[in-house]
Short mmCIF file of C-alpha atoms in Angstrom, two decimals:
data_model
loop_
_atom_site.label_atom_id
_atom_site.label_comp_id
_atom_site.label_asym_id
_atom_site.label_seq_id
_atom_site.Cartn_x
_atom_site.Cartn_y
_atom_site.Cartn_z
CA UNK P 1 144.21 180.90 159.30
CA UNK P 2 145.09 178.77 156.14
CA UNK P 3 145.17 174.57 156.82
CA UNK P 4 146.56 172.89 154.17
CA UNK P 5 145.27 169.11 154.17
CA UNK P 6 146.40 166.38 151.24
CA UNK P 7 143.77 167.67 148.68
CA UNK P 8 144.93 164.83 146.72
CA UNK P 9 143.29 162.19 149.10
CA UNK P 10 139.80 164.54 149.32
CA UNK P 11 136.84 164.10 147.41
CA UNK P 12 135.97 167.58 146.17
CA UNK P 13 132.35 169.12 146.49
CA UNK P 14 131.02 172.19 144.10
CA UNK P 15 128.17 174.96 144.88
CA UNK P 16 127.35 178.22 143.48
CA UNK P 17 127.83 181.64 145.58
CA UNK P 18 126.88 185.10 145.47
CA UNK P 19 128.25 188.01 146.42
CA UNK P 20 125.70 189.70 149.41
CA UNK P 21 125.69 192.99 147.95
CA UNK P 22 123.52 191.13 144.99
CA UNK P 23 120.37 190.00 147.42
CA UNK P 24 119.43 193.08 148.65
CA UNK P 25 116.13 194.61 150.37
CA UNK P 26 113.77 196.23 148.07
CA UNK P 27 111.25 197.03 150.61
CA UNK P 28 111.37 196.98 154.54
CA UNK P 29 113.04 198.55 157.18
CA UNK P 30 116.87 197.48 156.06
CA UNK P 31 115.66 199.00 152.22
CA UNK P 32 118.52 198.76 149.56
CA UNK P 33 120.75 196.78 152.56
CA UNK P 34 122.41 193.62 151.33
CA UNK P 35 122.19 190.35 153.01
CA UNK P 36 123.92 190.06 156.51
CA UNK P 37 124.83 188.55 159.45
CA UNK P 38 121.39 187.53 160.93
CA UNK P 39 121.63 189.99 163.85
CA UNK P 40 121.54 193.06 161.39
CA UNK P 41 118.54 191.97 159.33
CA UNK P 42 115.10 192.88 159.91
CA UNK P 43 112.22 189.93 159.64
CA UNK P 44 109.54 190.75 156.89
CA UNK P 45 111.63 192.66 154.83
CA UNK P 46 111.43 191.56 151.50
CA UNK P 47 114.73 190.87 149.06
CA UNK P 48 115.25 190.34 145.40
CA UNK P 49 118.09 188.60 143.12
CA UNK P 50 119.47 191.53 141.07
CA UNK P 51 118.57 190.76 137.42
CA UNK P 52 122.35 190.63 136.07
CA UNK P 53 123.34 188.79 139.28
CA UNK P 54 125.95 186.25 138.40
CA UNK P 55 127.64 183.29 140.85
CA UNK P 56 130.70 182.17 141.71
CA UNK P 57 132.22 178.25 142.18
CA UNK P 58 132.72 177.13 145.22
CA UNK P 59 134.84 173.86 145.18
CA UNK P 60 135.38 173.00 148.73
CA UNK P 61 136.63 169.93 150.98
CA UNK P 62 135.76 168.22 154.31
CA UNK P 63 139.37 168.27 156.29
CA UNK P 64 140.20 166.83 159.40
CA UNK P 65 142.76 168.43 161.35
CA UNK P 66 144.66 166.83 164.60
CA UNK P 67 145.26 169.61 166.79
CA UNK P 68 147.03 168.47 170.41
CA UNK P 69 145.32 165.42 170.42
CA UNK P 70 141.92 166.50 169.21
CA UNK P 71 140.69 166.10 165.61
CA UNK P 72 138.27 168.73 164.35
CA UNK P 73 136.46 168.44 161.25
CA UNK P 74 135.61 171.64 158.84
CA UNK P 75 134.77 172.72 155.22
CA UNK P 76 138.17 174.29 153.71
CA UNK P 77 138.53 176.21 150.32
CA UNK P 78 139.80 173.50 147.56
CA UNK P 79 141.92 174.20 144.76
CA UNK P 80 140.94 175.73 142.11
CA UNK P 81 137.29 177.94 143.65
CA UNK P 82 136.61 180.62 142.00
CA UNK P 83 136.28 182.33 145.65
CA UNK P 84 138.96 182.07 148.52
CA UNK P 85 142.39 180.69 148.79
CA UNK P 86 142.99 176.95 149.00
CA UNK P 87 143.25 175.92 152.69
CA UNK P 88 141.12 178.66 154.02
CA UNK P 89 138.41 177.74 156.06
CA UNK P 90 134.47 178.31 155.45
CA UNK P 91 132.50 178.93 158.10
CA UNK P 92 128.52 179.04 157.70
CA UNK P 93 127.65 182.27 160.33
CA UNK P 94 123.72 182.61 159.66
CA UNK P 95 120.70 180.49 158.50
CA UNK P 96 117.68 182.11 156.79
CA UNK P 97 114.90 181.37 155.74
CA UNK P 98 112.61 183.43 153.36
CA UNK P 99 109.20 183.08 151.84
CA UNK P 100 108.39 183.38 148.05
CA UNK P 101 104.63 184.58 146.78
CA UNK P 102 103.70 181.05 145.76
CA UNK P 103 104.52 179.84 149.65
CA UNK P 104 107.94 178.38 148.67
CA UNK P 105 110.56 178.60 151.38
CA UNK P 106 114.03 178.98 150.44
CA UNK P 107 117.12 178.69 153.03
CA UNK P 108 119.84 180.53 152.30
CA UNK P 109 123.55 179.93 154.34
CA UNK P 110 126.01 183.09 154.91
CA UNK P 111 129.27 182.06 154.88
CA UNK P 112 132.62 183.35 155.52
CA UNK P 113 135.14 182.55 154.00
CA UNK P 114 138.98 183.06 156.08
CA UNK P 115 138.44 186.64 157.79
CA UNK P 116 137.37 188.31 154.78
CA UNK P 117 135.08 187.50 152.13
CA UNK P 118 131.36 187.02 153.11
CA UNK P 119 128.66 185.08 150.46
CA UNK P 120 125.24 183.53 150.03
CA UNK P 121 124.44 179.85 149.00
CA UNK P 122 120.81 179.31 148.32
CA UNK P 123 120.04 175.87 148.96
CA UNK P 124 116.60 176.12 146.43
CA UNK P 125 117.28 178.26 143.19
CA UNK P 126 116.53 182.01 143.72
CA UNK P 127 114.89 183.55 140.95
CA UNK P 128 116.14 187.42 139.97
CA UNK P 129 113.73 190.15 140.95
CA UNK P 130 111.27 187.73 142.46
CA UNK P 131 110.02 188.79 146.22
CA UNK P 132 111.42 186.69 149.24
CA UNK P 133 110.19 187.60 152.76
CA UNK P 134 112.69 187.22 155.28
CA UNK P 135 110.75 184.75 157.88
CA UNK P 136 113.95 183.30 160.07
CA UNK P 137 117.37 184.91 160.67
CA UNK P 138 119.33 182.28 162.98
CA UNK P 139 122.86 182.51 164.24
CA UNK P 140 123.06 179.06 163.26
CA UNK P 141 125.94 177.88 161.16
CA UNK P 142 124.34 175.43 159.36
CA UNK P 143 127.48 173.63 159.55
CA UNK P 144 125.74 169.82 158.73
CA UNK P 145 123.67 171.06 155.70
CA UNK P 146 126.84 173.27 154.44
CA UNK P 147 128.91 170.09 154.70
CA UNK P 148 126.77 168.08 152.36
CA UNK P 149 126.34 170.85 149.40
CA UNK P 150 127.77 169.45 146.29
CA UNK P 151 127.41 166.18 147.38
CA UNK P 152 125.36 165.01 144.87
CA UNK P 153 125.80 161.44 144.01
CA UNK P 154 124.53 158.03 143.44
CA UNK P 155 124.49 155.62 145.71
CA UNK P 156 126.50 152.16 144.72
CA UNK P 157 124.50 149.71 143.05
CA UNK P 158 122.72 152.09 140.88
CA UNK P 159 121.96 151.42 137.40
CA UNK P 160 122.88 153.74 134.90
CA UNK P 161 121.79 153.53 131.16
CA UNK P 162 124.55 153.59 128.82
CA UNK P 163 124.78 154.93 125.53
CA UNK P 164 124.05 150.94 123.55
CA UNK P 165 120.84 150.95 125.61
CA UNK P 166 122.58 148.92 128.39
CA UNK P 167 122.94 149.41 131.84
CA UNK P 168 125.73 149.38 134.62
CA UNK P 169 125.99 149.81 138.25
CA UNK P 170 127.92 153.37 139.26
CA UNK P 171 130.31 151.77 140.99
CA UNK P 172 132.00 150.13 137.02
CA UNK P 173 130.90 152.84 135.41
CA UNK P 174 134.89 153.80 133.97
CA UNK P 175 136.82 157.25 131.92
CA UNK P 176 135.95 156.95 128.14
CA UNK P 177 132.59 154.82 128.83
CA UNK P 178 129.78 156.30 126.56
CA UNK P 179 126.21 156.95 128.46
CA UNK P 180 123.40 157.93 127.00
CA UNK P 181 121.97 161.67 127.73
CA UNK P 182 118.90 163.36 127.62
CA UNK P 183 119.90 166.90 125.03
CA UNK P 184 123.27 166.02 124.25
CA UNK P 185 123.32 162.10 122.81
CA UNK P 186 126.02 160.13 123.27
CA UNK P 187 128.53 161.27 125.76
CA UNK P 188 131.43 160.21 127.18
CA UNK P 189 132.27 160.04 130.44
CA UNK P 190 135.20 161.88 131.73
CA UNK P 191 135.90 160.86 135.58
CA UNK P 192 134.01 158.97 138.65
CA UNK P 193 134.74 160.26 142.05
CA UNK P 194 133.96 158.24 145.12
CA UNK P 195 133.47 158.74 149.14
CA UNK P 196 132.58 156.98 151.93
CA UNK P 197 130.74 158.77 154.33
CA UNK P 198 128.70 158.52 157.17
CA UNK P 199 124.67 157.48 156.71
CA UNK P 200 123.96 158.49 160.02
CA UNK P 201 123.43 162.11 160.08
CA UNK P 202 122.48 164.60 156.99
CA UNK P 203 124.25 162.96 154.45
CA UNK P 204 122.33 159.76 154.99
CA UNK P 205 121.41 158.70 151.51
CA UNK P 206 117.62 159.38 150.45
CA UNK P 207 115.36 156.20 149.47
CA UNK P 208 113.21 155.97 146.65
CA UNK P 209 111.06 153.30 146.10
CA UNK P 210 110.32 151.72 142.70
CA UNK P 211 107.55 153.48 140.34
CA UNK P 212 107.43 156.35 142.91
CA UNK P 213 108.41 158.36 140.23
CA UNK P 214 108.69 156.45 136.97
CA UNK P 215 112.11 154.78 138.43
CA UNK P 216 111.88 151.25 137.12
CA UNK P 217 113.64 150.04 140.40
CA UNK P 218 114.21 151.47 144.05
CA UNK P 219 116.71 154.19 144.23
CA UNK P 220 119.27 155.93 146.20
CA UNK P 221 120.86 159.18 145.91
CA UNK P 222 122.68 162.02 148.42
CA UNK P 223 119.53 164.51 149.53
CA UNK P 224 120.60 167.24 147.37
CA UNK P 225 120.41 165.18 144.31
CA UNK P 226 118.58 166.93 141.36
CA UNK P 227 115.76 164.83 139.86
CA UNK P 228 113.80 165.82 136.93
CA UNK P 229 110.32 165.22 136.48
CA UNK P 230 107.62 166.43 134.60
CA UNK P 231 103.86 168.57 135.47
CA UNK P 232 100.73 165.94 135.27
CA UNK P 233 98.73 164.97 132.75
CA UNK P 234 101.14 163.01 130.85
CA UNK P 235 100.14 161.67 127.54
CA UNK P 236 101.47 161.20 123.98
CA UNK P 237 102.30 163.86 122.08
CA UNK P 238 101.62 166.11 125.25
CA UNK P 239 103.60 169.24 126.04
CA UNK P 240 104.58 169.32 129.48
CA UNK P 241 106.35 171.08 131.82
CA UNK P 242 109.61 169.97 133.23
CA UNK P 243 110.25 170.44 136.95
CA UNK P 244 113.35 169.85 138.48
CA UNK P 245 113.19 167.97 142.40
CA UNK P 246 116.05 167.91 145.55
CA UNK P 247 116.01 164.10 146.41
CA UNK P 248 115.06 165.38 149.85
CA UNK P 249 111.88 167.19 148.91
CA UNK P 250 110.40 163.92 148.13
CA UNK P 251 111.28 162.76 151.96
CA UNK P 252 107.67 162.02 153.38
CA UNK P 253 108.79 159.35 155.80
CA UNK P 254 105.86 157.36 154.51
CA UNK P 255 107.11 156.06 151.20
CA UNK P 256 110.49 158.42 150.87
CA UNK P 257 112.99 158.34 153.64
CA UNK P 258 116.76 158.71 154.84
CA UNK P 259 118.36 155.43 155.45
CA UNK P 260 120.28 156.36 158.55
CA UNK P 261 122.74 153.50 159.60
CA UNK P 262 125.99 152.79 159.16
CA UNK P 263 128.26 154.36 156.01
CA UNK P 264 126.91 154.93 152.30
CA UNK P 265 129.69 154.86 148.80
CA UNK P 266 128.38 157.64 146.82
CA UNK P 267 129.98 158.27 143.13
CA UNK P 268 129.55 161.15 141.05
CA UNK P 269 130.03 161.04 137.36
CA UNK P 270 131.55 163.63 135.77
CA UNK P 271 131.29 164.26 131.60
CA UNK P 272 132.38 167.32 129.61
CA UNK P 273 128.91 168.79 129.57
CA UNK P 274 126.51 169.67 132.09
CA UNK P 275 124.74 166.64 130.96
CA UNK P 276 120.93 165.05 132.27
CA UNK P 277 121.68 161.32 132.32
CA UNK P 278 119.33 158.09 132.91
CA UNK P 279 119.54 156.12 136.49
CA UNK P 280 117.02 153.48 136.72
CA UNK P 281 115.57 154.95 134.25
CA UNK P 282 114.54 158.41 135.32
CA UNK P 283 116.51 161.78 134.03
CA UNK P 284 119.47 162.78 136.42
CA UNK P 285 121.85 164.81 136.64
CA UNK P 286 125.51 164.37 135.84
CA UNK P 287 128.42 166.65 136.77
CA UNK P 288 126.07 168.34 138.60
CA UNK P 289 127.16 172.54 139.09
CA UNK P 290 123.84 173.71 141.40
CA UNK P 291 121.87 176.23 139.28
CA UNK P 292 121.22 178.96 141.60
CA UNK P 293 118.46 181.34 139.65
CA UNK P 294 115.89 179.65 137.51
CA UNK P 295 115.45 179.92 134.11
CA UNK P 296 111.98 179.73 132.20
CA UNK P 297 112.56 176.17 130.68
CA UNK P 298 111.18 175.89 127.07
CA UNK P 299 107.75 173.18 126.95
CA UNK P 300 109.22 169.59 125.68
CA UNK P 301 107.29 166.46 124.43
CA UNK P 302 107.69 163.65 126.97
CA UNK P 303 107.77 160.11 126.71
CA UNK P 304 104.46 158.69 128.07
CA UNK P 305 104.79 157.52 131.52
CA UNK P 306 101.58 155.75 133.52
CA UNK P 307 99.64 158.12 135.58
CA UNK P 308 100.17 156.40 138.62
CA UNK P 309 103.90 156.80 138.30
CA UNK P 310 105.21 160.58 139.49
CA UNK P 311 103.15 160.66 142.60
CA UNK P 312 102.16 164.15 144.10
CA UNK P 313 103.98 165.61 147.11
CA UNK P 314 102.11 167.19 149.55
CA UNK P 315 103.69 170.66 149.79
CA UNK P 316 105.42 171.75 153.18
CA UNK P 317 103.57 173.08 156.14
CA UNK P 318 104.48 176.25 155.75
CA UNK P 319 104.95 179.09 158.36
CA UNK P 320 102.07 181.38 158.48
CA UNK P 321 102.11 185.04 157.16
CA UNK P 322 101.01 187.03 160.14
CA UNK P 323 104.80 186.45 161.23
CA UNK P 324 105.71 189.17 158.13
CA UNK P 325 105.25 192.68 159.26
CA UNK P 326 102.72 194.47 158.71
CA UNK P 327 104.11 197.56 157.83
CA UNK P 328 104.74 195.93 154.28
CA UNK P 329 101.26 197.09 153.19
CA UNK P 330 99.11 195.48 150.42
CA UNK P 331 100.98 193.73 147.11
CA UNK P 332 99.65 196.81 144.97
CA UNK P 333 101.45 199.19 147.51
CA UNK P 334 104.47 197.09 147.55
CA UNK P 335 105.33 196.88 144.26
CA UNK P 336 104.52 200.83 143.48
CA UNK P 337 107.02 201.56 146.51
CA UNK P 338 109.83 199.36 145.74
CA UNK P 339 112.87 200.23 144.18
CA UNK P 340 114.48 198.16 141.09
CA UNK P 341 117.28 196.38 141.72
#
């Protein structure tokens, strides 16, 4: 089925794929399998990114489409993805969840895309040949976190540093304006995009409150909103390494939470380069593409920041590891047995 909506009138939203055959099981009961529906995968088997593993773009659209007096809302394939034809629709057909040595959990959604091609979005970066048990395999679509990926924006009212050393909300910041960047100086910017959506559900911006992390005044972005901070101590002339944080990692429902009422106006700034910019004062990212396998960043000097202003987030209760089978074995026997992908 292709649906062909007024792409025109849609505000476009970005994320990184992979082909399945590239996340494959290096040591279980589904060994040298790729990823797969959830009903054909095997819990405890461990996967890893193939080394030379590269993505795909995803540029994808929320469309509404009347259908004998109904209205149904789905993602469709935009113009100009690097995967799928425009108009097809992508349906999210399994949720999973895997668990990385240092206790990191990582969900990944299988989509399908039309009747035919079948990916993986990770929605934390995967890192190549790194081990991720398989914990969860759910038949769920994931259809509400699907529908926000790419939607990474600022919330209106939000001050953005400009290239002068001024500052202007997100909602004037105009084509040709010059804003100051964190590696790349000057820049200039080369569109805003806007949309209204609701704040009731998933998409419900994510509140920050001043100094929580070095942001000189409270601030709201989408939940998958890259922020980049920086490893404790922090001093002069310090190396120090750089971390990057999901808005929505921060949620602790304490001091961080979801405003969930009535619509939010996100805008997304868009500049030649894949740039880090400043919004009330804290590194951000602009035209943001998701970065789907890590890289080993090289140690920068930062600028000194009081202690007391990147707070520490207690990590997430994790699932326990007597759910991973145990005919994995010990780590020594796991890494002599597996193959290399």
């Amino acid at each position: 089925m292709s649906i062909l909506p007024s792409f025109g009138t849609l505000a476009h939203q970005t994320c990184q794929v992979f082909d399945t055959s590239v996340f494959r099981v290096v040591l279980g009961a589904n060994s040298l399998d790729p990823t797969d529906h959830a009903q054909n995968l095997v819990l405890g088997d461990i996967y890893n990114l193939h080394s030379e593993a590269s993505s795909k773009t995803l540029i994808h659209v929320t469309a509404t489409i009347k259908s004998e007096g109904s209205e149904k809302t789905l993602q469709v394939v935009a113009p100009g993805s690097e995967i799928g034809k425009a108009g097809t629709p992508i349906t999210p057909i399994s949720r999973l969840t895997f668990m990385s040595d240092d206790a990191t959990l990582t969900e990944v959604l299988v989509l399908s895309i039309g009747n035919g091609d079948i990916c993986i979005h990770p929605l934390r970066p995967l890192r190549p040949r790194f081990d991720y048990t398989l914990l969860t395999a759910e038949a769920d679509t994931g259809y509400a976190e699907f529908a926000t990926v790419g939607m990474v924006s600022f919330a209106r009212g939000t001050k953005i540093e400009l290239a002068d050393g001024g500052h202007c909300a997100v909602e004037d910041i105009q084509s040709g304006m010059a804003l100051r960047t964190r590696d790349h100086g000057a820049q200039l910017v080369q569109s805003v995009s806007f949309q209204t959506v609701s704040a009731e559900s998933v998409s419900a911006p994510v509140v920050i409150p001043k100094d929580y992390i070095g942001n000189s005044a409270e601030l709201l972005v989408s939940p998958e909103y890259p922020l980049y901070l920086a490893d404790n101590p922090i001093e002069p002339g310090v190396l120090a390494t750089e971390a990057v944080t999901l808005a929505k990692e921060l949620i602790d429902d304490d001091f961080v939470y979801q405003r969930k009422t009535g619509v939010v106006d996100y805008f997304q700034i868009r500049m030649p380069v894949a740039a880090i910019i400043f919004a009330e004062g804290i590194c951000a990212a602009a035209m943001y593409e998701p970065v789907l396998t890590e890289e080993i960043r090289p140690r920068r000097k930062m600028a000194a920041m009081p202690s007391h202003s990147i707070r520490r987030v207690s990590p997430p209760k994790h699932a326990p590891k007597s759910v991973v089978k145990s005919h994995l074995g010990t780590k020594t026997e796991q890494r002599a047995e597996r193959p290399v992908i």
